[in-house]
Short mmCIF file of C-alpha atoms in Angstrom, two decimals:
data_model
loop_
_atom_site.label_atom_id
_atom_site.label_comp_id
_atom_site.label_asym_id
_atom_site.label_seq_id
_atom_site.Cartn_x
_atom_site.Cartn_y
_atom_site.Cartn_z
CA MET A 1 27.65 -142.15 123.21
CA ASP A 2 24.21 -139.72 124.65
CA MET A 3 23.09 -138.29 121.22
CA ASP A 4 22.81 -135.20 122.95
CA SER A 5 26.66 -135.13 123.35
CA GLN A 6 27.16 -135.43 119.14
CA ARG A 7 25.60 -131.86 119.36
CA ILE A 8 26.47 -128.66 118.33
CA PRO A 9 25.38 -125.30 117.85
CA TYR A 10 24.72 -123.80 114.00
CA THR A 11 27.59 -121.09 113.90
CA ALA A 12 26.86 -118.06 110.91
CA GLU A 13 29.97 -119.32 108.88
CA PHE A 14 27.74 -122.74 108.93
CA LEU A 15 24.95 -121.48 107.54
CA ALA A 16 26.14 -118.07 105.69
CA ASP A 17 26.30 -119.60 102.49
CA LYS A 18 22.49 -122.52 103.19
CA PRO A 19 19.71 -121.54 100.99
CA ARG A 20 16.54 -120.26 102.09
CA HIS A 21 15.61 -124.04 102.16
CA GLU A 22 18.19 -125.90 103.78
CA LEU A 23 17.68 -123.48 107.03
CA ALA A 24 14.11 -124.80 106.57
CA SER A 25 15.33 -127.78 106.66
CA PHE A 26 17.19 -127.53 109.93
CA VAL A 27 14.65 -125.54 112.33
CA ALA A 28 12.68 -128.67 111.31
CA GLU A 29 14.29 -131.00 112.70
CA GLN A 30 14.16 -129.29 116.27
CA ARG A 31 11.10 -126.68 115.21
CA GLN A 32 9.46 -127.21 119.01
CA LEU A 33 12.16 -125.43 120.05
CA TRP A 34 11.39 -122.42 117.86
CA PRO A 35 10.83 -118.90 119.41
CA LYS A 36 7.10 -117.98 120.05
CA HIS A 37 6.81 -114.76 120.66
CA ASP A 38 10.48 -113.08 119.31
CA PHE A 39 9.87 -114.00 116.06
CA PRO A 40 6.59 -114.61 113.92
CA ARG A 41 5.53 -118.06 113.74
CA LEU A 42 7.02 -120.07 111.92
CA ASN A 43 5.70 -121.32 108.10
CA ILE A 44 7.98 -123.41 107.37
CA SER A 45 7.34 -122.72 102.99
CA LYS A 46 7.51 -119.61 103.69
CA THR A 47 9.12 -117.76 106.96
CA LYS A 48 12.07 -115.22 105.52
CA ARG A 49 15.49 -117.00 105.75
CA GLU A 50 17.34 -114.29 108.11
CA HIS A 51 14.74 -115.11 110.54
CA LEU A 52 15.45 -119.06 110.01
CA PHE A 53 18.87 -118.14 109.84
CA ASN A 54 18.73 -115.28 113.30
CA VAL A 55 17.24 -118.75 115.13
CA LEU A 56 18.71 -121.02 114.30
CA THR A 57 22.47 -119.21 115.19
CA ASN A 58 21.05 -117.77 118.37
CA PRO A 59 22.41 -119.77 121.82
CA GLN A 60 19.83 -119.09 123.31
CA TYR A 61 17.41 -120.94 121.60
CA GLY A 62 19.09 -124.58 121.40
CA PHE A 63 19.22 -124.96 117.81
CA THR A 64 22.16 -127.80 117.73
CA ARG A 65 23.84 -129.98 114.52
CA LEU A 66 24.92 -133.26 115.01
CA ALA A 67 28.44 -132.84 115.13
CA PRO A 68 31.48 -133.96 111.56
CA GLU A 69 32.65 -136.98 112.65
CA PRO A 70 37.10 -137.31 113.08
CA ARG A 71 38.12 -137.91 110.52
CA ALA A 72 40.01 -137.38 107.02
CA PRO A 73 36.76 -137.60 104.18
CA SER A 74 37.62 -139.91 101.20
CA ARG A 75 37.65 -138.47 97.45
CA ASN A 76 34.58 -139.80 96.36
CA CYS A 77 33.22 -137.51 99.24
CA ILE A 78 32.50 -134.15 99.33
CA THR A 79 34.72 -131.79 101.12
CA ASP A 80 34.91 -128.15 102.25
CA ASN A 81 37.70 -127.23 100.47
CA ASP A 82 35.74 -128.93 96.84
CA ASP A 83 34.54 -126.03 94.60
CA LEU A 84 30.81 -126.51 94.39
CA THR A 85 28.89 -124.65 92.05
CA PRO A 86 24.81 -125.58 92.32
CA LEU A 87 23.29 -126.76 89.11
CA ASN A 88 20.20 -123.92 89.87
CA SER A 89 20.21 -119.32 88.80
CA SER A 90 22.12 -119.44 91.77
CA GLY A 91 25.48 -121.04 91.48
CA GLY A 92 28.10 -119.73 89.30
CA THR A 93 27.62 -119.82 85.82
CA PRO A 94 26.30 -116.31 84.29
CA VAL A 95 23.01 -116.45 82.93
CA ALA A 96 24.00 -115.24 79.72
CA ASP A 97 25.68 -118.41 78.91
CA VAL A 98 23.05 -119.95 77.99
CA ASP A 99 24.53 -122.99 76.34
CA VAL A 100 27.31 -123.30 78.92
CA ALA A 101 24.64 -123.79 81.35
CA GLY A 102 23.04 -126.43 79.11
CA GLN A 103 25.68 -128.90 79.09
CA ILE A 104 26.95 -128.45 82.51
CA ILE A 105 23.01 -129.71 82.81
CA GLN A 106 23.19 -131.90 80.53
CA ALA A 107 26.67 -133.50 81.63
CA SER A 108 24.85 -134.00 85.16
CA LEU A 109 22.42 -135.63 83.88
CA GLN A 110 23.15 -137.99 81.38
CA ALA A 111 24.82 -140.93 83.58
CA ALA A 112 21.32 -141.32 84.64
CA SER A 113 19.53 -141.56 81.81
CA GLN A 114 22.59 -143.58 80.29
CA ALA A 115 21.96 -145.61 83.45
CA ALA A 116 18.52 -147.44 82.98
CA SER A 117 18.21 -150.95 81.44
CA GLU A 118 15.30 -149.68 77.85
CA PRO A 119 14.24 -146.01 76.82
CA SER A 120 11.68 -144.10 79.17
CA ALA A 121 8.40 -144.39 77.89
CA GLY A 122 7.90 -140.64 79.63
CA PRO A 123 6.60 -137.43 79.77
CA VAL A 124 10.63 -136.11 79.53
CA ALA A 125 13.22 -138.75 78.36
CA GLY A 126 15.13 -140.25 82.41
CA PRO A 127 14.67 -141.96 85.14
CA SER A 128 11.08 -143.58 85.07
CA ALA A 129 8.65 -142.27 87.66
CA SER A 130 7.35 -146.54 88.34
CA ARG A 131 11.30 -148.10 87.92
CA SER A 132 14.10 -146.39 89.23
CA SER A 133 17.39 -148.21 88.10
CA LYS A 134 19.65 -146.91 90.92
CA THR A 135 19.68 -147.87 94.61
CA PRO A 136 17.54 -146.96 96.36
CA THR A 137 17.76 -143.65 98.66
CA PRO A 138 16.97 -144.17 101.66
CA THR A 139 14.60 -142.20 104.44
CA VAL A 140 16.58 -141.04 107.59
CA PRO A 141 14.23 -140.09 110.30
CA GLY A 142 14.23 -137.22 111.32
CA LEU A 143 17.29 -135.90 108.81
CA PRO A 144 16.23 -133.51 105.27
CA VAL A 145 16.12 -135.63 102.57
CA GLY A 146 17.59 -134.70 99.05
CA VAL A 147 15.07 -134.32 95.76
CA ASN A 148 16.74 -133.88 92.78
CA VAL A 149 14.18 -131.88 91.09
CA TYR A 150 14.25 -131.80 86.45
CA LEU A 151 12.26 -129.11 85.36
CA VAL A 152 11.17 -129.04 81.95
CA ASP A 153 9.49 -124.48 81.32
CA ASN A 154 6.62 -124.90 79.18
CA ARG A 155 6.34 -121.67 79.67
CA PHE A 156 9.84 -120.61 76.97
CA ASN A 157 10.33 -120.98 73.17
CA PRO A 158 12.11 -123.10 72.70
CA THR A 159 11.61 -125.06 75.79
CA ARG A 160 13.78 -124.89 78.80
CA LYS A 161 15.41 -127.39 81.25
CA THR A 162 16.75 -127.50 85.28
CA ALA A 163 18.13 -128.88 87.49
CA VAL A 164 17.63 -128.37 90.98
CA ARG A 165 18.52 -129.24 93.97
CA MET A 166 15.73 -129.10 97.73
CA SER A 167 15.50 -130.74 100.56
CA VAL A 168 12.44 -131.46 102.61
CA ASP A 169 11.48 -132.38 105.76
CA PRO A 170 10.40 -135.85 105.58
CA MET A 171 8.60 -135.13 109.53
CA SER A 172 6.50 -132.33 107.38
CA ASP A 173 6.83 -133.22 104.10
CA LEU A 174 6.78 -136.99 103.52
CA VAL A 175 4.07 -138.95 103.13
CA VAL A 176 4.18 -142.57 104.23
CA GLU A 177 1.85 -144.38 101.97
CA ASP A 178 0.62 -148.51 103.13
CA ASP A 179 2.61 -150.34 100.33
CA GLY A 180 5.78 -148.18 101.35
CA ALA A 181 5.59 -145.34 98.69
CA ARG A 182 6.75 -142.17 99.70
CA LEU A 183 4.75 -138.87 98.94
CA VAL A 184 5.78 -135.65 99.35
CA SER A 185 4.16 -132.01 99.93
CA ALA A 186 3.87 -130.35 96.47
CA GLU A 187 3.40 -127.18 98.43
CA THR A 188 7.25 -127.72 99.09
CA ILE A 189 8.50 -129.00 96.10
CA VAL A 190 7.19 -125.41 93.95
CA ALA A 191 8.64 -123.66 97.12
CA GLY A 192 11.74 -124.84 96.21
CA VAL A 193 11.05 -123.71 92.65
CA ARG A 194 10.43 -120.93 93.44
CA GLU A 195 13.59 -119.97 95.17
CA SER A 196 16.47 -121.19 92.54
CA ILE A 197 14.12 -119.88 89.44
CA CYS A 198 13.98 -116.61 88.03
CA ILE A 199 9.98 -115.79 88.00
CA LEU A 200 7.40 -118.28 88.72
CA GLN A 201 4.16 -115.17 87.43
CA GLY A 202 0.86 -116.80 87.17
CA PRO A 203 -1.23 -118.01 85.28
CA LEU A 204 0.71 -121.31 85.39
CA ARG A 205 0.15 -124.88 86.44
CA PHE A 206 2.19 -127.82 87.54
CA ALA A 207 2.40 -131.46 86.78
CA SER A 208 4.21 -134.31 87.21
CA PRO A 209 4.10 -138.16 85.35
CA PHE A 210 0.93 -140.27 86.07
CA ARG A 211 2.09 -142.51 89.57
CA SER A 212 0.42 -145.43 87.34
CA ASN A 213 1.30 -145.10 84.04
CA ASN A 214 4.05 -142.35 83.18
CA THR A 215 3.45 -141.66 79.82
CA PHE A 216 0.33 -139.25 80.97
CA LEU A 217 0.77 -136.23 83.24
CA GLU A 218 -1.16 -135.42 86.38
CA TYR A 219 -1.96 -131.53 86.89
CA PHE A 220 -1.35 -130.79 90.70
CA GLY A 221 -0.75 -127.46 90.85
CA LEU A 222 -2.13 -124.26 89.78
CA CYS A 223 -1.19 -120.65 90.54
CA ASN A 224 -2.26 -116.98 89.34
CA GLY A 225 0.19 -115.28 91.07
CA ALA A 226 3.70 -114.96 91.62
CA SER A 227 3.25 -115.80 94.99
CA LEU A 228 2.54 -119.24 96.71
CA ASP A 229 -0.02 -117.77 98.40
CA THR A 230 -2.48 -117.78 94.71
CA CYS A 231 -1.56 -121.52 94.31
CA ILE A 232 -3.94 -124.90 94.77
CA PHE A 233 -2.34 -128.18 94.75
CA LYS A 234 -4.81 -130.58 94.20
CA PRO A 235 -3.39 -133.40 95.35
CA SER A 236 -0.97 -131.79 97.67
CA HIS A 237 1.55 -134.95 97.39
CA ILE A 238 2.60 -136.16 94.15
CA PHE A 239 4.84 -139.38 94.27
CA LEU A 240 8.54 -139.58 94.80
CA PRO A 241 10.37 -141.96 92.82
CA GLU A 242 12.80 -144.54 95.21
CA ASN A 243 15.59 -142.50 94.37
CA ASN A 244 14.48 -138.91 94.65
CA GLU A 245 14.33 -137.13 91.77
CA LEU A 246 11.03 -135.73 90.56
CA TRP A 247 10.22 -134.84 86.34
CA ILE A 248 7.93 -131.11 87.03
CA VAL A 249 6.56 -129.83 83.72
CA ILE A 250 5.42 -126.24 83.78
CA GLU A 251 3.28 -124.31 81.80
CA LYS A 252 1.21 -121.29 80.96
CA ILE A 253 -2.30 -121.72 80.82
CA ALA A 254 -3.78 -121.03 77.86
CA ASP A 255 -7.29 -123.59 77.58
CA ASP A 256 -9.31 -125.79 79.33
CA TYR A 257 -7.44 -129.42 79.80
CA SER A 258 -8.64 -132.05 82.18
CA THR A 259 -6.34 -132.38 85.20
CA THR A 260 -4.55 -135.66 83.23
CA ILE A 261 -4.28 -135.81 79.98
CA GLY A 262 -1.66 -138.25 77.54
CA LEU A 263 1.56 -136.28 75.64
CA ASP A 264 2.55 -137.72 72.43
CA SER A 265 5.48 -138.44 70.82
CA GLU A 266 5.94 -135.13 69.36
CA SER A 267 4.92 -133.04 72.50
CA PRO A 268 7.97 -130.57 73.82
CA SER A 269 7.34 -132.14 76.97
CA SER A 270 8.77 -135.54 75.72
CA SER A 271 11.19 -134.48 73.95
CA SER A 272 14.71 -136.09 75.22
CA LEU A 273 16.37 -133.79 77.74
CA VAL A 274 18.56 -130.88 75.46
CA GLY A 275 20.27 -127.54 77.12
CA GLY A 276 18.21 -124.88 78.76
CA GLY A 277 19.20 -121.33 79.42
CA LEU A 278 18.58 -120.55 83.71
CA CYS A 279 16.36 -117.89 84.00
CA ASN A 280 16.25 -116.09 80.90
CA GLU A 281 13.95 -114.43 78.79
CA PRO A 282 11.39 -116.36 76.91
CA VAL A 283 12.22 -116.47 72.69
CA GLY A 284 10.47 -114.60 70.53
CA GLY A 285 8.00 -112.97 72.68
CA ASP A 286 7.01 -110.79 75.21
CA PRO A 287 7.62 -110.95 79.23
CA PRO A 288 5.24 -111.23 81.13
CA GLN A 289 3.39 -108.13 82.81
CA LEU A 290 3.41 -108.21 86.31
CA THR A 291 2.81 -106.07 88.75
CA GLN A 292 5.28 -102.81 90.50
CA GLU A 293 5.08 -104.84 93.80
CA GLU A 294 5.86 -108.10 91.57
CA VAL A 295 8.31 -106.63 89.72
CA PHE A 296 10.86 -105.67 92.26
CA ASP A 297 10.18 -108.70 94.41
CA THR A 298 10.98 -110.91 90.95
CA VAL A 299 14.22 -108.63 90.71
CA VAL A 300 15.25 -108.43 94.35
CA SER A 301 14.68 -112.76 94.42
CA TRP A 302 17.75 -112.31 91.12
CA LEU A 303 19.92 -110.77 92.75
CA LYS A 304 19.88 -112.53 95.96
CA SER A 305 21.26 -115.46 93.62
CA ARG A 306 23.00 -113.60 92.20
CA ALA A 307 24.67 -111.57 95.14
CA SER A 308 25.48 -114.64 96.78
CA ALA A 309 26.78 -116.42 93.77
CA THR A 310 29.86 -113.20 93.92
CA ASN A 311 32.73 -113.87 95.53
CA GLY A 312 33.05 -111.95 99.55
CA TYR A 313 29.85 -112.50 99.91
CA ARG A 314 30.07 -115.66 103.13
CA LEU A 315 31.96 -112.36 104.59
CA PHE A 316 29.39 -110.30 104.14
CA GLU A 317 26.82 -112.17 105.30
CA ALA A 318 28.24 -113.60 107.65
CA ALA A 319 28.68 -110.38 109.02
CA HIS A 320 25.32 -109.21 110.35
CA GLY A 321 25.40 -107.76 113.68
CA ARG A 322 29.27 -108.36 114.19
CA VAL A 323 31.86 -105.95 114.96
CA LEU A 324 34.84 -106.17 113.17
CA HIS A 325 38.12 -105.53 112.64
CA ASN A 326 39.35 -103.28 110.42
CA PRO A 327 40.44 -106.08 106.90
CA ASP A 328 37.41 -106.89 107.15
CA ILE A 329 35.24 -103.77 107.26
CA ILE A 330 36.53 -102.50 104.43
CA ARG A 331 36.62 -106.02 102.19
CA ILE A 332 32.45 -105.84 103.38
CA TRP A 333 32.64 -101.85 102.11
CA LYS A 334 34.76 -103.11 98.43
CA PHE A 335 31.82 -105.46 97.74
CA VAL A 336 29.08 -103.73 98.62
CA GLU A 337 30.01 -101.14 96.39
CA GLN A 338 31.25 -103.84 93.76
CA PHE A 339 27.82 -105.69 94.07
CA HIS A 340 25.95 -101.57 93.55
CA ASP A 341 28.69 -101.22 90.09
CA SER A 342 28.03 -104.31 88.82
CA TYR A 343 24.18 -104.21 89.09
CA TYR A 344 22.96 -100.63 89.34
CA ARG A 345 20.93 -99.32 86.66
CA VAL A 346 21.61 -103.20 85.12
CA LEU A 347 18.60 -104.30 82.71
CA HIS A 348 16.79 -107.29 84.55
CA PRO A 349 16.53 -110.83 81.77
CA ALA A 350 12.73 -111.50 82.65
CA THR A 351 11.16 -108.34 84.21
CA LYS A 352 13.10 -105.98 81.29
CA LYS A 353 13.21 -103.55 83.68
CA SER A 354 16.22 -101.03 84.85
CA ILE A 355 17.85 -102.71 88.31
CA GLN A 356 17.43 -98.99 91.52
CA LYS A 357 19.61 -98.58 94.73
CA ARG A 358 16.29 -99.52 96.91
CA MET A 359 16.32 -103.66 95.31
CA ILE A 360 20.30 -104.35 95.50
CA ARG A 361 20.11 -102.16 99.32
CA THR A 362 16.61 -104.90 99.52
CA ALA A 363 18.62 -107.38 98.68
CA LEU A 364 21.14 -107.67 100.60
CA ASN A 365 18.82 -106.80 103.62
CA LEU A 366 21.35 -103.45 104.04
CA GLY A 367 19.18 -100.01 105.64
CA GLU A 368 19.26 -96.77 103.89
CA THR A 369 22.45 -95.56 105.77
CA SER A 370 24.12 -98.68 106.11
CA PHE A 371 24.21 -98.94 102.65
CA ASN A 372 25.49 -95.37 101.43
CA ASP A 373 27.71 -95.56 104.57
CA ALA A 374 29.14 -99.16 102.92
CA LEU A 375 29.22 -96.86 99.58
CA ASP A 376 31.29 -93.71 100.77
CA GLY A 377 33.65 -95.40 102.87
CA SER A 378 34.37 -98.34 99.65
CA ARG A 379 35.38 -95.04 97.92
CA LEU A 380 36.74 -92.94 100.73
CA ALA A 381 39.30 -96.62 101.67
CA ARG A 382 39.56 -96.75 97.27
CA ILE A 383 41.32 -92.41 97.44
CA TYR A 384 43.57 -92.23 100.94
CA GLY A 385 44.50 -96.53 101.11
CA PRO A 386 47.32 -98.21 99.23
CA GLY A 387 47.42 -97.33 96.05
CA GLY A 388 44.45 -94.43 96.09
CA SER A 389 45.48 -91.52 94.08
CA LYS A 390 45.13 -89.10 97.82
CA GLU A 391 47.42 -92.25 99.73
CA ASP A 392 47.71 -91.11 103.06
CA PRO A 393 50.26 -93.10 104.78
CA SER A 394 48.23 -93.19 108.10
CA VAL A 395 45.25 -94.06 106.44
CA VAL A 396 47.25 -97.47 105.08
CA THR A 397 48.05 -98.18 108.51
CA GLU A 398 44.73 -97.72 110.29
CA LEU A 399 42.90 -99.44 107.52
CA ALA A 400 45.12 -102.86 108.01
CA LYS A 401 45.26 -102.18 112.13
CA ILE A 402 43.63 -104.97 113.92
CA GLU A 403 43.26 -103.94 117.40
CA GLU A 404 40.68 -105.96 120.39
CA PRO A 405 38.62 -105.75 121.26
CA PRO A 406 37.50 -104.58 116.83
CA GLN A 407 36.33 -100.66 116.39
CA GLY A 408 33.84 -101.16 113.75
CA ARG A 409 32.88 -99.65 111.49
CA VAL A 410 30.89 -96.01 112.46
CA VAL A 411 34.33 -95.51 114.41
CA LEU A 412 36.38 -96.49 110.78
CA LEU A 413 34.06 -94.38 108.17
CA ASP A 414 34.14 -91.18 111.02
CA TYR A 415 38.35 -90.91 110.86
CA LEU A 416 38.41 -91.99 107.02
CA ARG A 417 35.62 -88.77 106.77
CA THR A 418 37.76 -86.75 109.07
CA CYS A 419 40.87 -87.25 107.09
CA GLU A 420 38.73 -86.05 103.90
CA LYS A 421 38.54 -82.71 105.13
CA ALA A 422 41.61 -82.82 106.35
CA HIS A 423 42.69 -83.03 102.46
CA LEU A 424 40.58 -80.43 101.09
#
């Protein structure tokens, strides 16, 4: 069968809960289709998620994916009905539940640590950078490569440990050397880390186990600010073990070390992997000093991860630019109102700044009018809809109405505002 006949277009529903780096990997498979005039120039590590989403779901650009095989999945496989919670800050574990988060991370990595025939002598306990205890993971040309990144964040006291799952593009992010060893783009890995944890505010540096001797760390990244534009990567690529597992150490820059240093057995980076927090502020220290713009970007990024883990987000994300039936409009309005009520004027844990409406609007990718209309619509539906303090049978009927073509948000909001005036 022709491979083209086995491909299907991307849909908003399929992409709704996918993070930016996964959408970027989909685009990278067919980067020649990226529109050169309608959208900014493609940059796999920096192009905004909304641009990636809009291009992938627009049939005129022709992006497609492999159709799923027409057979029932084994229960050893992940299916669409499984409850998946990613091990990063966008997952379902509340930020405040540090102990629970640590138990999740520790349990997920315990099997890998016990599978090794002898303890690792590396800078962190776990799979050795030069010896894999797992079957090598094959790289399929053209398909994204899944990478597990285990972070040891020494900016915090005690050290925070986090597991992050990301995808890399084998065409643009991987380099295969003559001996078959694979090197992965350091910039791509750091970009994925930035999307998965709350804050990467420089000056700081990144290190990974030295390829030829994993009892040493090799520093490969230096960042002076919160943006990737402030980062320098030397070397530009780092060694990717056969089991696709990377150990990354993050440190604040406090002195001038050489590029590669040895670690003694009592170094914080040499400790065994234990439970840690996700995006918690340093213990016993002040949060990093950020500019107003950096505070805004940091809070918005954190809110986006919170939104994606909130019930109703999938429908909300897939509804952008679509005309909806009344019941779906009400669900989206309620999602916006509940998210606003949950985070408005709440103190952000890392920056210690109060969350403002503009931050919430930006995180939800809503303009001021659309955001305020959603809040107003949800308020009116709560008052005059089912169980409301001024329940109106005609409003109850209108909110449940499904008609073709759907009337959309503007018509429904006008109806509710007219109803409110009639009850004054």
